[in-house]
CSV table of C-alpha atoms and ligand atoms in Angstrom, one decimal:
chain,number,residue,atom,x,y,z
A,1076,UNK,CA,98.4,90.2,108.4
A,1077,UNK,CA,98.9,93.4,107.6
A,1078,UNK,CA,101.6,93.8,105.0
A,1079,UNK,CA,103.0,97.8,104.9
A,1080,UNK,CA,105.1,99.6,102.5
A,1081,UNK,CA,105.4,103.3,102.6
A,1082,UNK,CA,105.5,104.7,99.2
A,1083,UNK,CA,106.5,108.0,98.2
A,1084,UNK,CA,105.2,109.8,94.6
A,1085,UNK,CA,107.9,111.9,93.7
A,1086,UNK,CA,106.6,114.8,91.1
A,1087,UNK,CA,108.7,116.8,89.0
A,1088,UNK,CA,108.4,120.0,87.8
A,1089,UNK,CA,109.7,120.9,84.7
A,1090,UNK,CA,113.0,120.0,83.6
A,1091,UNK,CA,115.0,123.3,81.7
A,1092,UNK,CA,116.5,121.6,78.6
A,1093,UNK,CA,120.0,122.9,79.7
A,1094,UNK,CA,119.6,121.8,83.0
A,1095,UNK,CA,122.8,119.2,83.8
A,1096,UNK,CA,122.0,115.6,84.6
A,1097,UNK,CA,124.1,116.4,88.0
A,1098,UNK,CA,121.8,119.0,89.1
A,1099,UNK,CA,118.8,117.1,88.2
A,1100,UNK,CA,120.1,114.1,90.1
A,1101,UNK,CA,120.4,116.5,93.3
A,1102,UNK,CA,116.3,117.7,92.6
A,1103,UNK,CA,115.7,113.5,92.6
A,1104,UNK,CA,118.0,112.9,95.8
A,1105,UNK,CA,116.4,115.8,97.9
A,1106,UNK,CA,112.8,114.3,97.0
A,1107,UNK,CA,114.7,111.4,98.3
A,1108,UNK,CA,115.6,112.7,101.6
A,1109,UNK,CA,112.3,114.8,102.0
A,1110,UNK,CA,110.7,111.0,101.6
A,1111,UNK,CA,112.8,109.3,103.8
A,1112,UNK,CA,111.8,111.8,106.4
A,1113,UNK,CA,108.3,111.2,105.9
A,1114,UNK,CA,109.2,107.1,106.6
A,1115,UNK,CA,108.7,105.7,103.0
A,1116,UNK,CA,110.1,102.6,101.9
A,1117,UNK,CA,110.1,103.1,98.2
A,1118,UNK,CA,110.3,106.8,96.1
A,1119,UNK,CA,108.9,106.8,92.8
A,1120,UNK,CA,110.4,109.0,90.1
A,1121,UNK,CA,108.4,110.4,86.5
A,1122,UNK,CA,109.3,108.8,83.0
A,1123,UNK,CA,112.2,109.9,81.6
A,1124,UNK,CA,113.2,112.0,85.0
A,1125,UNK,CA,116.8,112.7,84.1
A,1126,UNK,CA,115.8,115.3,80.8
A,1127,UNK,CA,113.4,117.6,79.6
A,1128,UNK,CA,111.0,115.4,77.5
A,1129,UNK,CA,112.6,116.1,74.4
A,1130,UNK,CA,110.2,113.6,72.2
A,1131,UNK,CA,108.3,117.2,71.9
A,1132,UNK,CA,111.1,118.4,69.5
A,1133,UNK,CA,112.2,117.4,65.9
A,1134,UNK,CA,115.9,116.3,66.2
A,1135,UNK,CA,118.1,115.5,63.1
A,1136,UNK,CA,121.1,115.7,64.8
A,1137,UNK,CA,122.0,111.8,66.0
A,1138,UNK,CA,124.4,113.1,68.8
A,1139,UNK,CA,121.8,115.4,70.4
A,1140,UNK,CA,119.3,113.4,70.5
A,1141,UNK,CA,121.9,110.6,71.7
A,1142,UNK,CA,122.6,113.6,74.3
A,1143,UNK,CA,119.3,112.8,76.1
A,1144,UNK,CA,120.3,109.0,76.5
A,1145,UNK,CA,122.1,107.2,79.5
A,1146,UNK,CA,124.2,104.8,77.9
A,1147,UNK,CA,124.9,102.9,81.0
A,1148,UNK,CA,122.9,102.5,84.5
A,1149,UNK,CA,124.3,103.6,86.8
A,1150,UNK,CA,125.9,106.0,85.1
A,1151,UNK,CA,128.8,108.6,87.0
A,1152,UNK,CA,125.4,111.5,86.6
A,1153,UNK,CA,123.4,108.9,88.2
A,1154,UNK,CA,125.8,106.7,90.8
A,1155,UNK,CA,124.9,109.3,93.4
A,1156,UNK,CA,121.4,108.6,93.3
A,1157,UNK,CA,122.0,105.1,93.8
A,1158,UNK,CA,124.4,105.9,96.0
A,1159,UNK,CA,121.8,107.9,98.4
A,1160,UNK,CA,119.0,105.2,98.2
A,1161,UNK,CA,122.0,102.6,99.8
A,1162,UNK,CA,122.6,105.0,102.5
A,1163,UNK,CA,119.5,105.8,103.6
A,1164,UNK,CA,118.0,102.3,102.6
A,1165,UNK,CA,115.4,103.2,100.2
A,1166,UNK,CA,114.3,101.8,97.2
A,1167,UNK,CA,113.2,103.7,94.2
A,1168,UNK,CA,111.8,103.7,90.8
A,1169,UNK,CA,113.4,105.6,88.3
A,1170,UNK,CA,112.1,106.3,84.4
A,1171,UNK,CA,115.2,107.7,81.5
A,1172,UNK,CA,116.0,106.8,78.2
A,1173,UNK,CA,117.9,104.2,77.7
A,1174,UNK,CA,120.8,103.7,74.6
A,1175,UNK,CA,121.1,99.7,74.3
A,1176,UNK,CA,124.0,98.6,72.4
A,1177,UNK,CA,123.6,94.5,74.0
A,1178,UNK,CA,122.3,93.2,70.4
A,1179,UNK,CA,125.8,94.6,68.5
A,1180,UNK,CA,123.4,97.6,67.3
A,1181,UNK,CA,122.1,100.7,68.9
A,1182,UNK,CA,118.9,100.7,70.3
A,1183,UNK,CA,117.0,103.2,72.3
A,1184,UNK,CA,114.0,102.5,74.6
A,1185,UNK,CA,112.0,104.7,77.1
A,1186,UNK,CA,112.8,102.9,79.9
A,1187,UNK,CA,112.2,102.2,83.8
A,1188,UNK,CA,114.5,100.6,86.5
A,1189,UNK,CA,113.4,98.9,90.1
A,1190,UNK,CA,116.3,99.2,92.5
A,1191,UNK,CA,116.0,97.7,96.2
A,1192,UNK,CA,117.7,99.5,99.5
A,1193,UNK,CA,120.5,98.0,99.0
A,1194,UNK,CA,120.6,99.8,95.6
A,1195,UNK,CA,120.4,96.6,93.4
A,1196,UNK,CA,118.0,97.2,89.9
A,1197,UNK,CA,116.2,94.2,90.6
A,1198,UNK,CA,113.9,95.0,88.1
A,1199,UNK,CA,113.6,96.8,84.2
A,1200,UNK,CA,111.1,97.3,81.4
A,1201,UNK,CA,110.7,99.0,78.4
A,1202,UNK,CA,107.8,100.9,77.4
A,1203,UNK,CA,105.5,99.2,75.0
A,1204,UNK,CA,102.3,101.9,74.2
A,1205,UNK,CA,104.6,104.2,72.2
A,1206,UNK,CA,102.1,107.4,71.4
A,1207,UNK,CA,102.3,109.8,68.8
A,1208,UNK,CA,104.3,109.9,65.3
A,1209,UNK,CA,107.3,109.0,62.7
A,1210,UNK,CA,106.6,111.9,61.0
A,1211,UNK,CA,106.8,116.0,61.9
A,1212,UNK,CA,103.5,117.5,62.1
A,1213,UNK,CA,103.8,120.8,60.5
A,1214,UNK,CA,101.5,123.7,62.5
A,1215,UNK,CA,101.2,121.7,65.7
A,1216,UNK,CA,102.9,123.7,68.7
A,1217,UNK,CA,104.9,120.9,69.5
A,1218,UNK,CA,105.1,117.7,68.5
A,1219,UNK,CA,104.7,113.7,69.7
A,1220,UNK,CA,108.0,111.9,68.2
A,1221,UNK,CA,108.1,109.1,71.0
A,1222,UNK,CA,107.1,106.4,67.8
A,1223,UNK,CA,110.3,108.0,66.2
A,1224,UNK,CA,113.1,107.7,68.9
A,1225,UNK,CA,112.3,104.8,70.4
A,1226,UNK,CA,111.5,101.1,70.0
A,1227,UNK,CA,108.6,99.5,71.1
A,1228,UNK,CA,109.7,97.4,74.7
A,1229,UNK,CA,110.6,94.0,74.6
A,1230,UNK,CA,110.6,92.7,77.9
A,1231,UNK,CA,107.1,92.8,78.6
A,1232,UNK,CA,105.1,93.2,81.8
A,1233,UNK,CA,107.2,91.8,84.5
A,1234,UNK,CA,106.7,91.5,87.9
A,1235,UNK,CA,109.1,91.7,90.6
A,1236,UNK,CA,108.9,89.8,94.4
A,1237,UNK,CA,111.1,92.7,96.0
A,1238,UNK,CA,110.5,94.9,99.2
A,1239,UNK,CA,107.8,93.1,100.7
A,1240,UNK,CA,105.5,92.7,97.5
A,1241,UNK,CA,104.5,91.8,94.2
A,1242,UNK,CA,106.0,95.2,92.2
A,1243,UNK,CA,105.2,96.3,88.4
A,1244,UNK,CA,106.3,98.8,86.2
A,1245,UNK,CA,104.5,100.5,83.2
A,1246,UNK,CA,105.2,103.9,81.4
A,1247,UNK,CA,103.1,107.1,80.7
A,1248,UNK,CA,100.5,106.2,78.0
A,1249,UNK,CA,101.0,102.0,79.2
A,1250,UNK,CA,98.6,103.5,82.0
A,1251,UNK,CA,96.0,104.0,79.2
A,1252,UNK,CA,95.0,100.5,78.3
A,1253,UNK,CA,93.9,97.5,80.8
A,1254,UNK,CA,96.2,94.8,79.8
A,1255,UNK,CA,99.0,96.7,81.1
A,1256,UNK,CA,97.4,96.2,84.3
A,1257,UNK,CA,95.9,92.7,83.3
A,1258,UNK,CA,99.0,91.5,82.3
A,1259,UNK,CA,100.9,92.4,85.3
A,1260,UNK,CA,97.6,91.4,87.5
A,1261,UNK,CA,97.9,87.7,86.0
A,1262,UNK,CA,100.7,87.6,87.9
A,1263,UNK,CA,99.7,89.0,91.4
A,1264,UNK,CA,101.1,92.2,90.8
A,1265,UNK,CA,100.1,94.1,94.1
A,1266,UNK,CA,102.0,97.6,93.5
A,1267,UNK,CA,102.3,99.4,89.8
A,1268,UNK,CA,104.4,102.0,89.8
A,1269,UNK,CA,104.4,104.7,86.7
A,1270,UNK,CA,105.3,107.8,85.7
A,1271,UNK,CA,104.2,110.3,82.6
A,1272,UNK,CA,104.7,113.4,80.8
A,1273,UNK,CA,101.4,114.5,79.3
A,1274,UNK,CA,100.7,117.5,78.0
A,1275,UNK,CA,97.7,119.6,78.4
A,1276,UNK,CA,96.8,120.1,75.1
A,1277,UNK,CA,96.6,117.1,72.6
A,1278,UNK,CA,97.1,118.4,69.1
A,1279,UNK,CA,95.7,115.2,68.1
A,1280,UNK,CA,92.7,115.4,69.9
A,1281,UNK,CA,92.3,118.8,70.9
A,1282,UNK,CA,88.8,117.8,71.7
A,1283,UNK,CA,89.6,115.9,74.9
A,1284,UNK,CA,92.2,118.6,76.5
A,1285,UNK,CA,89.8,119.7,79.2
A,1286,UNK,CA,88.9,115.8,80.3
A,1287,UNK,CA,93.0,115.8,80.3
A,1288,UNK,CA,93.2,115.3,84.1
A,1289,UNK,CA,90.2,113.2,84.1
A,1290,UNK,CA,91.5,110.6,82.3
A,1291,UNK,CA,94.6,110.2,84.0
A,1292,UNK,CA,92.9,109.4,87.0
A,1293,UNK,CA,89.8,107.4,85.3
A,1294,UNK,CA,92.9,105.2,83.2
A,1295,UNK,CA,94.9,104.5,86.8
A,1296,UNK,CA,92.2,103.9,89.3
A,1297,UNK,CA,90.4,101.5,87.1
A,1298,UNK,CA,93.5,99.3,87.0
A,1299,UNK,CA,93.9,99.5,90.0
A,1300,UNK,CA,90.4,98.1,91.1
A,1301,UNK,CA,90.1,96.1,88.3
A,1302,UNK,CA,93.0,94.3,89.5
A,1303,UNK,CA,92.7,94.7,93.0
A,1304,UNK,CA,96.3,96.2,93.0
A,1305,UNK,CA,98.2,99.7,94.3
A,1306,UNK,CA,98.9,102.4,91.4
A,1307,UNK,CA,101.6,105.2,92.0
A,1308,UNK,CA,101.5,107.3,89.2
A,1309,UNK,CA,103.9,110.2,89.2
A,1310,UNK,CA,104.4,113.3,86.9
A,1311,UNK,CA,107.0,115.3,85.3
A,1312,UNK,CA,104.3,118.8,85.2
A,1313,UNK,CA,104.3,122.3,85.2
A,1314,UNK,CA,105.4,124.7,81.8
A,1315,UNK,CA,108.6,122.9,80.6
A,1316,UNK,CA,110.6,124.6,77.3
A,1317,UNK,CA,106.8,126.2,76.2
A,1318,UNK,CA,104.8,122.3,77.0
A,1319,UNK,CA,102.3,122.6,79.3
A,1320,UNK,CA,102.2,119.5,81.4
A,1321,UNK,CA,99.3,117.8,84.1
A,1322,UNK,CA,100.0,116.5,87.3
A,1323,UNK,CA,97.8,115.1,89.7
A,1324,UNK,CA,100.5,112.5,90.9
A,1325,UNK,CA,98.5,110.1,93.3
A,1326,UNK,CA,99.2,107.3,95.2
A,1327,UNK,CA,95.4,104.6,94.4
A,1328,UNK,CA,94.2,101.6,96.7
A,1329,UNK,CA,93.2,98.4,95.6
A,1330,UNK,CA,89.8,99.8,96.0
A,1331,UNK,CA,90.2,102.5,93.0
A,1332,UNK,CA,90.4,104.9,95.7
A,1333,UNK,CA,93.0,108.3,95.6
A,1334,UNK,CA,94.9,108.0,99.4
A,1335,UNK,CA,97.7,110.7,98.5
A,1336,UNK,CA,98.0,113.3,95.8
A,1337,UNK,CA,100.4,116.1,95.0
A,1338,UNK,CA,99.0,119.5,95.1
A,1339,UNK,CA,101.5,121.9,92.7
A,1340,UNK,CA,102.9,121.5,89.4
A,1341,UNK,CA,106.3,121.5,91.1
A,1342,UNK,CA,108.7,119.5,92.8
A,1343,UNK,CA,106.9,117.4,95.5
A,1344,UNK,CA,106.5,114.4,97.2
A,1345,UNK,CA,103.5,112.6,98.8
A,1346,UNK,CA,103.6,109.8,100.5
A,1347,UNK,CA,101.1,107.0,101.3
A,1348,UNK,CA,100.8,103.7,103.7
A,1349,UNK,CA,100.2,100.8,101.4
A,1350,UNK,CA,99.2,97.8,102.9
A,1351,UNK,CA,99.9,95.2,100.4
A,1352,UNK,CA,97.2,92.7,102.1
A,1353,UNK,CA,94.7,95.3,100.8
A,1354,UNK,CA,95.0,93.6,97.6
A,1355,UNK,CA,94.0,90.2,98.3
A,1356,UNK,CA,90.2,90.9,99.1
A,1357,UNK,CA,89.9,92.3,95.8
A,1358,UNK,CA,92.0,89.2,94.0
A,1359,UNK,CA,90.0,86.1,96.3
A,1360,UNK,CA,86.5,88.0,95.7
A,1361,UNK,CA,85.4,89.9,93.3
A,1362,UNK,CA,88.9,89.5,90.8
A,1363,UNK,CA,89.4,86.5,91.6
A,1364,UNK,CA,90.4,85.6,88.3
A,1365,UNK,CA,90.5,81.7,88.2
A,1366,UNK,CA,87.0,81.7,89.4
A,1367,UNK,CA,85.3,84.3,87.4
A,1368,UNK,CA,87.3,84.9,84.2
A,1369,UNK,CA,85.6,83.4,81.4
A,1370,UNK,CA,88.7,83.4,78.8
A,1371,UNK,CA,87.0,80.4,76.8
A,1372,UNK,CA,84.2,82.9,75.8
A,1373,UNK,CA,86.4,85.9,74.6
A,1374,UNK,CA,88.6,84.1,72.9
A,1375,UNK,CA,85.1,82.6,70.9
A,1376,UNK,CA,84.0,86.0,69.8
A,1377,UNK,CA,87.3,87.0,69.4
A,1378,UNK,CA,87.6,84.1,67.1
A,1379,UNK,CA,84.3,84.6,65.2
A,1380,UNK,CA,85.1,88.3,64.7
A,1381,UNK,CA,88.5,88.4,64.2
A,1382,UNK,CA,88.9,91.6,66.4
A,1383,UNK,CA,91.7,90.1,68.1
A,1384,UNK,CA,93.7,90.7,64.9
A,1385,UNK,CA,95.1,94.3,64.6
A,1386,UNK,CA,93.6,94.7,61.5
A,1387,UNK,CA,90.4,92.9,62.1
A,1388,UNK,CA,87.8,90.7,59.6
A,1389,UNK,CA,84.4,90.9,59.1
A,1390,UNK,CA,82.2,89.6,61.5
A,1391,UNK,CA,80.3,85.6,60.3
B,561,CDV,N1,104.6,110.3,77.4
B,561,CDV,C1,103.4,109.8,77.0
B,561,CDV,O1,103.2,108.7,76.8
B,561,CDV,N2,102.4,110.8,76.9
B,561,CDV,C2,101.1,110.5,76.4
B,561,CDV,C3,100.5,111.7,75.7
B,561,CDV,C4,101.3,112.1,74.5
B,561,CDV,C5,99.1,111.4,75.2
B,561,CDV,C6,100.1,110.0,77.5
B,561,CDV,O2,99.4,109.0,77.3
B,561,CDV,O3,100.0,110.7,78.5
């Protein structure tokens, strides 16, 4: 039986670092209404969608960088938003940066909420694959300080039974590494929805910048098959404050396959039919885990080599 839930990618372009939270929140709520039109069920939103990305800047000063924080969800910058998806009963996936004060101490994760159409947040996580540095990286032309302002998540991979399906959530470089998939594919998961800031140019790794957009799609549309699952993976893109950003937002079958991409390194929104029920050839067949994992023989060599450790032993 067909099971069909129109999603919507909703790219950014860049995000001025004086723009206002308000005005940002109208850019989000006209992608909104521009997906609504085009029938979708659910709009996802990039990572950290309500700022520039400011982990590109060294920032001493605690109440700036607080400045780029919401310190409660919804917020009064961000009610409208919430207050939009209720009206025109749409759900949405929003990435921002999240000030946590619910352990007596303040803590700040890179963060992403599920909210239903009846504008519920049914579902959060924190991101876990924190990239870049502590430290400032002198002669770099901007910098990767994500390891610096924020903690590593603690919620895990969740999965959500919401809107018809089996939802996920992961974060920018999460969509690198396949137990983010895994993890949430363990548990059914059926649509992941992402978004990412990532640069052109890796100072890093200045080696890989021209396989840059390569990877994004290589990283997503493996999990996606490998897991027989949907991936929506959404960009903040274009030049923001000097950072040259990819897009290629794209909505990916079960199958591995691109159905919808974004074109510009703008503002846009592309929209895709996802048939939920897609996903279960891939997870009765070929992934059907319980039948062809063999878990007793990695954790062996795992165990022989210690290369499950982080740091690793020599092999017997
Ligand atoms: N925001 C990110 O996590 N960006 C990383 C970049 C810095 C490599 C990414 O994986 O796209």
């Amino acid at each position: 039986m067909p099971r069909p839930v129109i999603v919507a990618a909703a790219q950014m372009g860049p995000i001025p670092k004086t723009q206002p939270r308000q005005e940002v929140v109208a850019r989000l709520i006209q992608m909104m209404e521009r997906a609504k039109k085009m029938g979708a069920d659910i709009v996802v939103y990039t990572e950290a969608a309500l700022t520039a990305f400011f982990p590109h800047w060294w920032i001493e000063d605690e109440a700036e960088l607080d400045s780029y924080f919401e310190r409660e969800m919804p917020g009064p910058a961000t009610q409208p938003l919430f207050d939009a998806a209720r009206k025109m009963g749409i759900g949405f996936k929003l990435g921002y940066c999240e000030l946590d004060f619910s352990t007596g101490k303040k803590r700040r994760f890179n963060t992403a909420i599920l909210v239903d159409k009846q504008g519920r947040i049914v579902g959060k996580y924190r991101k876990v694959h924190l990239p870049g540095v502590t430290d400032y990286k002198p002669g770099y032309p901007f910098q990767n300080l994500e390891k610096r302002y924020f903690e590593v998540g603690d919620l895990g991979f969740p999965v959500w039974e919401t809107m018809g399906g089996k939802m996920g959530l992961a974060i920018c470089n999460d969509r690198r590494w396949p137990e983010t998939y895994r993890v949430m594919g363990l548990q059914g998961v059926e649509l992941v929805m992402l978004g990412y800031n990532t640069p052109t140019h890796n100072p890093a790794m200045p080696e890989t910048d021209d396989l840059g957009n390569f990877h994004n799609h290589l990283s997503m549309q493996s999990g996606a098959y490998q897991n027989g699952t949907w991936v929506v993976g959404v960009a903040k893109c274009g030049v923001e404050e000097g950072v040259d950003q990819i897009g290629q937002s794209c909505i990916i079958a079960p199958s591995g396959e691109i159905v919808a991409q974004c074109t510009t390194l703008d503002d846009e929104v592309a929209v895709a039919v996802c048939d939920l029920d897609r996903c279960k050839s891939y997870k009765e067949s070929i992934f059907n885990f319980a039948k062809h994992r063999r878990t007793e023989h990695y954790g062996l060599i795992l165990e022989r080599t210690g290369a499950g450790s982080p740091l690793g032993k020599a092999p017997v």
